[in-house]
mmCIF file of C-alpha atoms in Angstrom:
data_model
loop_
_atom_site.group_PDB
_atom_site.id
_atom_site.type_symbol
_atom_site.label_atom_id
_atom_site.label_comp_id
_atom_site.label_asym_id
_atom_site.label_seq_id
_atom_site.Cartn_x
_atom_site.Cartn_y
_atom_site.Cartn_z
ATOM 1 C CA MET A 1 -0.019 0.019 -0.076
ATOM 2 C CA LYS A 2 1.399 3.287 -0.996
ATOM 3 C CA HIS A 3 2.183 5.743 1.905
ATOM 4 C CA THR A 4 1.109 9.246 1.396
ATOM 5 C CA ILE A 5 2.492 12.135 3.288
ATOM 6 C CA ASN A 6 0.543 15.160 4.387
ATOM 7 C CA GLU A 7 2.245 17.925 2.423
ATOM 8 C CA SER A 8 1.402 20.849 4.704
ATOM 9 C CA GLU A 9 2.273 19.092 7.961
ATOM 10 C CA PHE A 10 5.569 17.816 6.378
ATOM 11 C CA ALA A 11 6.419 21.135 5.125
ATOM 12 C CA TYR A 12 5.859 22.780 8.447
ATOM 13 C CA ARG A 13 8.183 20.549 10.090
ATOM 14 C CA ILE A 14 10.876 21.130 7.423
ATOM 15 C CA ARG A 15 10.220 24.893 8.043
ATOM 16 C CA GLN A 16 10.874 24.554 11.616
ATOM 17 C CA ALA A 17 14.093 22.941 10.953
ATOM 18 C CA LEU A 18 14.998 25.573 8.545
ATOM 19 C CA ASP A 19 14.142 28.346 10.975
ATOM 20 C CA GLU A 20 16.464 26.507 13.471
ATOM 21 C CA SER A 21 19.179 26.524 10.860
ATOM 22 C CA THR A 22 19.072 30.367 10.481
ATOM 23 C CA LEU A 23 20.135 30.629 14.306
ATOM 24 C CA GLN A 24 23.164 28.381 13.791
ATOM 25 C CA LEU A 25 24.773 30.802 11.453
ATOM 26 C CA ASP A 26 28.388 31.547 12.454
ATOM 27 C CA SER A 27 29.613 35.079 13.587
ATOM 28 C CA HIS A 28 31.541 35.833 10.248
ATOM 29 C CA THR A 29 28.151 35.464 8.188
ATOM 30 C CA LEU A 30 26.193 37.418 10.777
ATOM 31 C CA ARG A 31 28.671 40.192 10.629
ATOM 32 C CA ARG A 32 28.783 40.126 6.927
ATOM 33 C CA LEU A 33 25.012 40.258 6.752
ATOM 34 C CA HIS A 34 24.834 43.207 9.311
ATOM 35 C CA GLU A 35 27.521 45.143 7.123
ATOM 36 C CA ALA A 36 25.415 44.456 3.857
ATOM 37 C CA ARG A 37 22.418 45.751 5.708
ATOM 38 C CA GLN A 38 23.942 48.895 6.881
ATOM 39 C CA LYS A 39 25.402 49.482 3.443
ATOM 40 C CA ALA A 40 21.922 49.051 1.784
ATOM 41 C CA LEU A 41 20.298 51.367 4.262
ATOM 42 C CA GLN A 42 22.998 54.101 3.566
ATOM 43 C CA ARG A 43 21.526 54.231 -0.124
ATOM 44 C CA VAL A 44 18.071 55.312 1.279
ATOM 45 C CA SER A 45 17.405 58.979 0.616
ATOM 46 C CA THR A 46 16.971 60.788 3.989
ATOM 47 C CA GLU A 47 14.489 63.184 2.377
ATOM 48 C CA PRO A 48 11.122 62.120 1.196
ATOM 49 C CA GLN A 49 10.933 62.134 -2.661
ATOM 50 C CA THR A 50 8.513 64.670 -3.728
ATOM 51 C CA VAL A 51 8.371 63.947 -7.606
ATOM 52 C CA PRO A 52 5.418 65.746 -9.390
ATOM 53 C CA VAL A 53 3.079 63.495 -11.234
ATOM 54 C CA TRP A 54 4.080 64.889 -14.579
ATOM 55 C CA HIS A 55 7.586 64.228 -14.024
ATOM 56 C CA ARG A 56 6.653 60.545 -13.399
ATOM 57 C CA ALA A 57 4.672 60.664 -16.862
ATOM 58 C CA PHE A 58 7.621 61.995 -18.686
ATOM 59 C CA ALA A 59 10.478 60.035 -16.687
ATOM 60 C CA ALA A 60 11.333 58.123 -19.653
ATOM 61 C CA VAL A 61 11.886 60.890 -22.174
ATOM 62 C CA GLY A 62 13.012 63.734 -20.032
ATOM 63 C CA PRO A 63 16.048 64.589 -17.881
ATOM 64 C CA ARG A 64 16.011 62.757 -14.515
ATOM 65 C CA LEU A 65 15.322 65.073 -11.533
ATOM 66 C CA THR A 66 16.889 64.369 -8.102
ATOM 67 C CA PRO A 67 15.176 65.457 -4.934
ATOM 68 C CA GLU A 68 17.801 68.072 -4.222
ATOM 69 C CA GLU A 69 16.599 69.944 -7.435
ATOM 70 C CA SER A 70 13.856 72.418 -6.895
ATOM 71 C CA GLY A 71 12.662 76.016 -7.651
ATOM 72 C CA PHE A 72 13.895 77.721 -10.759
ATOM 73 C CA SER A 73 16.000 74.826 -11.936
ATOM 74 C CA HIS A 74 13.075 72.394 -11.502
ATOM 75 C CA TRP A 75 10.902 74.785 -13.477
ATOM 76 C CA LEU A 76 13.423 75.029 -16.227
ATOM 77 C CA LYS A 77 13.824 71.228 -16.609
ATOM 78 C CA GLY A 78 10.032 71.190 -16.770
ATOM 79 C CA VAL A 79 10.000 73.566 -19.634
ATOM 80 C CA GLY A 80 12.656 71.739 -21.261
ATOM 81 C CA ILE A 81 10.270 68.777 -21.646
ATOM 82 C CA VAL A 82 7.130 70.559 -22.370
ATOM 83 C CA ALA A 83 8.296 73.060 -24.773
ATOM 84 C CA PRO A 84 9.192 70.464 -27.574
ATOM 85 C CA LEU A 85 6.082 68.664 -27.108
ATOM 86 C CA LEU A 86 4.068 72.058 -27.560
ATOM 87 C CA ALA A 87 6.128 72.900 -30.659
ATOM 88 C CA LEU A 88 5.267 69.250 -32.093
ATOM 89 C CA VAL A 89 1.551 69.911 -31.397
ATOM 90 C CA ILE A 90 1.531 73.353 -32.792
ATOM 91 C CA GLY A 91 3.435 72.007 -35.974
ATOM 92 C CA VAL A 92 0.923 69.233 -36.539
ATOM 93 C CA VAL A 93 -1.853 71.587 -36.287
ATOM 94 C CA GLY A 94 -0.303 74.171 -38.693
ATOM 95 C CA ILE A 95 0.137 71.487 -41.344
ATOM 96 C CA LYS A 96 -3.407 70.212 -40.941
ATOM 97 C CA GLU A 97 -4.703 73.902 -41.344
ATOM 98 C CA TRP A 98 -2.397 74.527 -44.561
ATOM 99 C CA GLN A 99 -3.692 71.309 -46.219
ATOM 100 C CA ALA A 100 -7.271 72.120 -45.595
ATOM 101 C CA ASP A 101 -6.699 75.572 -47.105
ATOM 102 C CA ARG A 102 -5.030 74.202 -50.264
ATOM 103 C CA PHE A 103 -7.899 71.787 -50.748
ATOM 104 C CA THR A 104 -10.530 74.567 -50.329
ATOM 105 C CA SER A 105 -8.561 76.523 -53.004
ATOM 106 C CA GLU A 106 -8.654 73.695 -55.430
ATOM 107 C CA LEU A 107 -12.422 73.286 -55.001
ATOM 108 C CA ALA A 108 -13.059 77.085 -55.607
ATOM 109 C CA GLU A 109 -10.974 76.666 -58.779
ATOM 110 C CA GLN A 110 -13.045 73.805 -60.098
ATOM 111 C CA ASP A 111 -16.336 75.766 -59.315
ATOM 112 C CA PHE A 112 -15.133 78.947 -60.957
ATOM 113 C CA ALA A 113 -14.220 76.959 -64.162
ATOM 114 C CA LEU A 114 -17.804 75.283 -64.117
ATOM 115 C CA LEU A 115 -19.640 78.579 -63.724
ATOM 116 C CA ILE A 116 -17.944 80.204 -66.670
ATOM 117 C CA ASP A 117 -18.990 77.130 -68.804
ATOM 118 C CA ASP A 118 -15.350 76.533 -69.648
ATOM 119 C CA THR A 119 -15.775 72.787 -68.478
ATOM 120 C CA PRO A 120 -17.777 70.328 -70.034
ATOM 121 C CA ILE A 121 -20.110 68.531 -67.417
ATOM 122 C CA ASP A 122 -18.750 65.040 -68.440
ATOM 123 C CA ALA A 123 -15.250 66.196 -67.285
ATOM 124 C CA LEU A 124 -16.529 65.852 -63.673
ATOM 125 C CA ALA A 125 -16.520 62.089 -63.975
ATOM 126 C CA HIS A 126 -13.301 61.775 -65.522
ATOM 127 C CA GLN A 127 -10.178 60.743 -63.442
ATOM 128 C CA GLY A 128 -7.906 63.016 -65.139
ATOM 129 C CA PHE A 129 -10.335 66.140 -64.428
ATOM 130 C CA SER A 130 -7.755 67.999 -62.092
ATOM 131 C CA ALA A 131 -4.907 67.826 -64.730
ATOM 132 C CA TYR A 132 -7.520 68.959 -67.230
ATOM 133 C CA LEU A 133 -8.187 72.008 -65.111
ATOM 134 C CA HIS A 134 -4.623 72.874 -64.655
ATOM 135 C CA ALA A 135 -3.921 72.619 -68.376
ATOM 136 C CA SER A 136 -6.983 74.822 -69.146
ATOM 137 C CA THR A 137 -6.022 77.344 -66.652
ATOM 138 C CA GLU A 138 -2.425 77.575 -67.910
ATOM 139 C CA SER A 139 -3.555 77.991 -71.605
ATOM 140 C CA LEU A 140 -5.802 81.011 -70.608
ATOM 141 C CA MET B 1 6.264 54.673 2.140
ATOM 142 C CA ALA B 2 8.346 52.404 4.538
ATOM 143 C CA SER B 3 10.404 54.398 7.088
ATOM 144 C CA ARG B 4 13.940 53.867 7.457
ATOM 145 C CA THR B 5 13.356 51.798 10.797
ATOM 146 C CA GLU B 6 10.823 49.625 8.947
ATOM 147 C CA LEU B 7 13.249 49.030 6.347
ATOM 148 C CA SER B 8 15.894 48.199 8.805
ATOM 149 C CA ASP B 9 13.877 46.091 10.784
ATOM 150 C CA PHE B 10 12.514 44.171 7.682
ATOM 151 C CA LEU B 11 16.024 43.563 6.338
ATOM 152 C CA ALA B 12 17.096 42.269 9.739
ATOM 153 C CA SER B 13 14.212 39.995 9.909
ATOM 154 C CA ALA B 14 14.721 38.587 6.280
ATOM 155 C CA GLU B 15 18.415 38.543 5.743
ATOM 156 C CA LYS B 16 19.233 35.268 7.236
ATOM 157 C CA ARG B 17 16.383 33.301 5.268
ATOM 158 C CA ALA B 18 17.444 35.062 2.205
ATOM 159 C CA TYR B 19 21.070 34.064 2.808
ATOM 160 C CA LYS B 20 20.101 30.575 3.265
ATOM 161 C CA GLN B 21 17.940 30.489 0.230
ATOM 162 C CA ALA B 22 20.925 31.835 -1.915
ATOM 163 C CA LEU B 23 23.389 29.497 -0.237
ATOM 164 C CA TYR B 24 21.142 26.489 -0.939
ATOM 165 C CA ALA B 25 20.961 27.653 -4.704
ATOM 166 C CA ILE B 26 24.686 28.799 -5.105
ATOM 167 C CA ARG B 27 26.409 26.756 -2.639
ATOM 168 C CA ASP B 28 29.105 29.193 -1.952
ATOM 169 C CA PRO B 29 28.847 31.277 1.199
ATOM 170 C CA ASP B 30 30.706 34.257 0.068
ATOM 171 C CA HIS B 31 28.824 34.377 -3.148
ATOM 172 C CA ALA B 32 25.673 33.861 -1.439
ATOM 173 C CA LEU B 33 26.407 36.861 0.855
ATOM 174 C CA ASP B 34 27.241 38.974 -2.145
ATOM 175 C CA VAL B 35 23.825 37.994 -3.725
ATOM 176 C CA VAL B 36 22.080 39.042 -0.551
ATOM 177 C CA GLN B 37 24.039 42.398 -0.180
ATOM 178 C CA ASP B 38 23.144 43.143 -3.950
ATOM 179 C CA ALA B 39 19.542 42.324 -3.434
ATOM 180 C CA MET B 40 19.413 44.431 -0.155
ATOM 181 C CA ILE B 41 20.822 47.503 -2.115
ATOM 182 C CA LYS B 42 18.355 47.013 -4.757
ATOM 183 C CA LEU B 43 15.614 47.089 -2.288
ATOM 184 C CA THR B 44 16.543 50.201 -0.567
ATOM 185 C CA GLU B 45 17.630 52.050 -3.758
ATOM 186 C CA ASN B 46 14.595 51.263 -5.862
ATOM 187 C CA TYR B 47 11.833 50.339 -3.512
ATOM 188 C CA ALA B 48 12.165 52.240 -0.530
ATOM 189 C CA ASP B 49 9.007 54.376 -1.272
ATOM 190 C CA ARG B 50 6.999 51.225 -1.098
ATOM 191 C CA PRO B 51 4.775 50.520 1.861
ATOM 192 C CA ALA B 52 6.308 48.235 4.320
ATOM 193 C CA SER B 53 3.659 45.580 3.626
ATOM 194 C CA GLU B 54 4.872 45.269 0.086
ATOM 195 C CA LEU B 55 8.547 44.715 1.165
ATOM 196 C CA PRO B 56 8.645 40.906 2.008
ATOM 197 C CA MET B 57 7.126 40.001 -1.439
ATOM 198 C CA LEU B 58 9.357 42.584 -3.273
ATOM 199 C CA PHE B 59 12.540 41.318 -1.409
ATOM 200 C CA THR B 60 11.961 37.797 -2.081
ATOM 201 C CA ARG B 61 11.475 38.459 -5.998
ATOM 202 C CA ILE B 62 14.665 40.452 -5.865
ATOM 203 C CA VAL B 63 16.750 37.623 -4.202
ATOM 204 C CA GLN B 64 15.511 34.997 -6.611
ATOM 205 C CA ASN B 65 16.438 37.436 -9.476
ATOM 206 C CA ALA B 66 19.743 38.058 -7.889
ATOM 207 C CA VAL B 67 20.324 34.298 -7.779
ATOM 208 C CA TYR B 68 19.311 33.860 -11.499
ATOM 209 C CA ASP B 69 21.516 36.819 -12.398
ATOM 210 C CA PHE B 70 24.492 35.204 -10.604
ATOM 211 C CA PHE B 71 23.804 31.843 -12.617
ATOM 212 C CA ARG B 72 23.699 33.742 -15.945
ATOM 213 C CA ARG B 73 27.110 35.480 -15.055
ATOM 214 C CA GLN B 74 28.398 32.102 -14.179
ATOM 215 C CA LYS B 75 27.205 30.747 -17.521
ATOM 216 C CA VAL B 76 28.946 33.343 -19.446
ATOM 217 C CA ARG B 77 32.159 32.871 -17.526
ATOM 218 C CA SER B 78 31.716 29.073 -18.425
ATOM 219 C CA THR B 79 33.379 27.788 -15.347
ATOM 220 C CA TRP B 80 31.960 25.048 -13.180
ATOM 221 C CA VAL B 81 28.625 24.739 -15.054
ATOM 222 C CA SER B 82 29.909 22.137 -17.272
ATOM 223 C CA LEU B 83 30.822 19.935 -14.382
ATOM 224 C CA PHE B 84 26.927 19.342 -13.631
ATOM 225 C CA SER B 85 25.920 19.096 -17.359
ATOM 226 C CA SER B 86 25.805 15.287 -17.017
ATOM 227 C CA PHE B 87 22.942 15.523 -14.725
ATOM 228 C CA LEU B 88 19.620 15.490 -16.406
ATOM 229 C CA PRO B 89 16.915 17.665 -15.120
ATOM 230 C CA GLU B 90 14.022 15.670 -13.363
ATOM 231 C CA ASP B 91 11.145 17.832 -14.389
ATOM 232 C CA ASP B 92 9.199 18.413 -17.488
ATOM 233 C CA GLU B 93 9.830 21.954 -17.911
ATOM 234 C CA ALA B 94 13.374 22.495 -19.512
ATOM 235 C CA ASP B 95 15.231 25.048 -17.349
ATOM 236 C CA PRO B 96 19.054 25.612 -17.400
ATOM 237 C CA LEU B 97 18.845 25.960 -13.605
ATOM 238 C CA GLU B 98 18.039 22.185 -13.393
ATOM 239 C CA THR B 99 21.398 21.312 -14.319
ATOM 240 C CA LEU B 100 22.840 22.794 -11.390
ATOM 241 C CA SER B 101 20.396 20.875 -8.922
ATOM 242 C CA THR B 102 22.485 18.170 -7.464
ATOM 243 C CA PHE B 103 24.508 18.996 -4.500
ATOM 244 C CA GLU B 104 27.361 16.708 -3.158
ATOM 245 C CA ALA B 105 27.151 13.867 -5.536
ATOM 246 C CA GLY B 106 27.028 10.341 -4.066
ATOM 247 C CA GLY B 107 24.233 8.153 -2.386
ATOM 248 C CA HIS B 108 22.662 8.693 0.893
ATOM 249 C CA ASN B 109 23.987 7.023 3.932
ATOM 250 C CA PRO B 110 21.484 4.060 4.337
ATOM 251 C CA SER B 111 23.350 3.324 7.809
ATOM 252 C CA ALA B 112 22.750 6.691 9.465
ATOM 253 C CA GLU B 113 21.900 6.624 13.010
ATOM 254 C CA ASP B 114 18.363 6.135 14.175
ATOM 255 C CA GLU B 115 18.956 8.419 16.873
ATOM 256 C CA VAL B 116 20.520 11.934 16.000
ATOM 257 C CA ASP B 117 20.367 15.029 17.905
ATOM 258 C CA ARG B 118 18.388 17.994 16.535
ATOM 259 C CA ASN B 119 21.404 19.733 14.979
ATOM 260 C CA GLN B 120 22.266 16.658 12.992
ATOM 261 C CA VAL B 121 18.696 16.561 11.792
ATOM 262 C CA VAL B 122 18.609 20.171 10.989
ATOM 263 C CA ASN B 123 21.928 19.552 8.882
ATOM 264 C CA ALA B 124 20.438 16.703 7.190
ATOM 265 C CA ILE B 125 17.547 18.499 5.986
ATOM 266 C CA GLU B 126 19.615 21.382 4.925
ATOM 267 C CA GLN B 127 21.627 18.871 2.828
ATOM 268 C CA GLU B 128 18.530 17.228 1.320
ATOM 269 C CA ILE B 129 17.184 20.747 0.456
ATOM 270 C CA GLY B 130 20.333 21.314 -1.366
ATOM 271 C CA ARG B 131 19.996 18.086 -3.329
ATOM 272 C CA LEU B 132 16.542 19.073 -4.657
ATOM 273 C CA PRO B 133 16.485 20.190 -8.241
ATOM 274 C CA ALA B 134 16.600 23.928 -8.354
ATOM 275 C CA ARG B 135 13.046 24.525 -9.368
ATOM 276 C CA GLN B 136 11.601 22.193 -6.853
ATOM 277 C CA ARG B 137 13.681 23.655 -4.181
ATOM 278 C CA GLU B 138 12.624 27.110 -5.038
ATOM 279 C CA ALA B 139 8.964 26.361 -5.301
ATOM 280 C CA PHE B 140 9.076 24.533 -1.819
ATOM 281 C CA LEU B 141 10.989 27.338 -0.107
ATOM 282 C CA LEU B 142 8.829 30.094 -1.495
ATOM 283 C CA ARG B 143 5.718 28.358 -0.661
ATOM 284 C CA TYR B 144 6.396 26.900 2.751
ATOM 285 C CA TRP B 145 9.237 29.090 4.198
ATOM 286 C CA GLU B 146 8.433 32.515 2.659
ATOM 287 C CA ASP B 147 4.773 31.693 3.149
ATOM 288 C CA MET B 148 3.629 32.602 -0.212
ATOM 289 C CA ASP B 149 0.395 31.202 -1.808
ATOM 290 C CA VAL B 150 0.483 29.411 -5.011
ATOM 291 C CA ALA B 151 -0.183 32.496 -7.097
ATOM 292 C CA GLU B 152 2.469 34.587 -5.653
ATOM 293 C CA THR B 153 5.008 31.671 -5.915
ATOM 294 C CA ALA B 154 4.114 31.317 -9.801
ATOM 295 C CA ALA B 155 4.450 34.915 -10.190
ATOM 296 C CA THR B 156 7.836 35.050 -8.561
ATOM 297 C CA MET B 157 8.928 31.881 -10.490
ATOM 298 C CA LYS B 158 7.596 33.125 -13.647
ATOM 299 C CA CYS B 159 5.663 29.828 -14.243
ATOM 300 C CA SER B 160 2.140 28.376 -14.115
ATOM 301 C CA GLU B 161 0.255 27.730 -10.620
ATOM 302 C CA GLY B 162 0.067 24.105 -11.891
ATOM 303 C CA SER B 163 3.868 24.030 -12.239
ATOM 304 C CA VAL B 164 4.203 25.249 -8.622
ATOM 305 C CA LYS B 165 2.026 22.670 -7.230
ATOM 306 C CA THR B 166 3.833 20.047 -9.216
ATOM 307 C CA HIS B 167 7.299 21.226 -7.968
ATOM 308 C CA CYS B 168 6.124 21.233 -4.305
ATOM 309 C CA SER B 169 4.595 17.948 -4.485
ATOM 310 C CA ARG B 170 7.764 16.510 -5.981
ATOM 311 C CA ALA B 171 9.983 18.225 -3.509
ATOM 312 C CA THR B 172 7.949 16.915 -0.674
ATOM 313 C CA GLN B 173 8.017 13.484 -1.906
ATOM 314 C CA ALA B 174 11.784 13.534 -2.641
ATOM 315 C CA LEU B 175 12.530 15.110 0.819
ATOM 316 C CA ALA B 176 10.516 12.634 2.759
ATOM 317 C CA ARG B 177 12.139 9.731 0.797
ATOM 318 C CA ALA B 178 15.635 11.095 1.261
ATOM 319 C CA LEU B 179 15.106 11.833 4.892
ATOM 320 C CA LYS B 180 13.503 8.230 5.441
ATOM 321 C CA ASP B 181 16.606 6.677 3.898
ATOM 322 C CA ARG B 182 18.564 8.613 6.571
ATOM 323 C CA GLY B 183 16.516 7.032 9.174
ATOM 324 C CA ILE B 184 15.086 10.543 10.083
ATOM 325 C CA SER B 185 11.173 10.741 10.652
ATOM 326 C CA LEU B 186 9.453 14.024 11.166
#
């Protein structure tokens, strides 16, 4: 008959033994662990880190701020991140506006040509209509 | 955010277990101490702003990753990994760490004393823990020594919950069998 063991109970007894083993560490190991802990604790910043939310959002793309930085230099670094983004947005909006204006002008030219009966109505259905208009305008 | 005192207290309470876990995996006291020191520094440098309640889980993961990093570095240096390459992994999941699983090659001592004092029992258990395949040992220790549940253990080990259960079950069976062969009953 196969003997089955209670995993949790067995593990609990193993755990007790392992806990005891940590009490048997030699003085050299304990001293090294203490030194390691002290070394690690020295790396903890003594001041609370007050990093603004927007900086967290741009942490990957912007310059890294240290807790010591504040006031004007802090503001300047913020501008350094926001200004290029603002310029990009303005540029995209400008290009879109310029393209819309150009499209409107082309439509106006076509309407004008139709109104002066210079364009046959069948030409509207032709794929080369725009080229035809340009050619007609140049020949005038 | 954990205070400096909370961090210090936590590290003091966790450092011995972390060292033992690193030692079982790495089997070199100096390297194990280095790994634990690196893990402590990573915790204080990167996660000191986390609540104290999150520290145990974070530290356990950092220690495990530090052990993995140690083995990766060892592999690159290509030193003693080849010494263990003849040992086949015992688990279904292929894992390079499995090749580092066997500690102190050689059979158990069937003529071990029936009556051993507690220290000898503890030492025997530690040796058998060290003999377990790496993934089994990791799952067993995280689950039953670090008190993680199955989901947390799976997340730390980056494997499925089913694998964790399998590893724990196999580790328990292997430990029980090995200790019984030594004449130790728990």
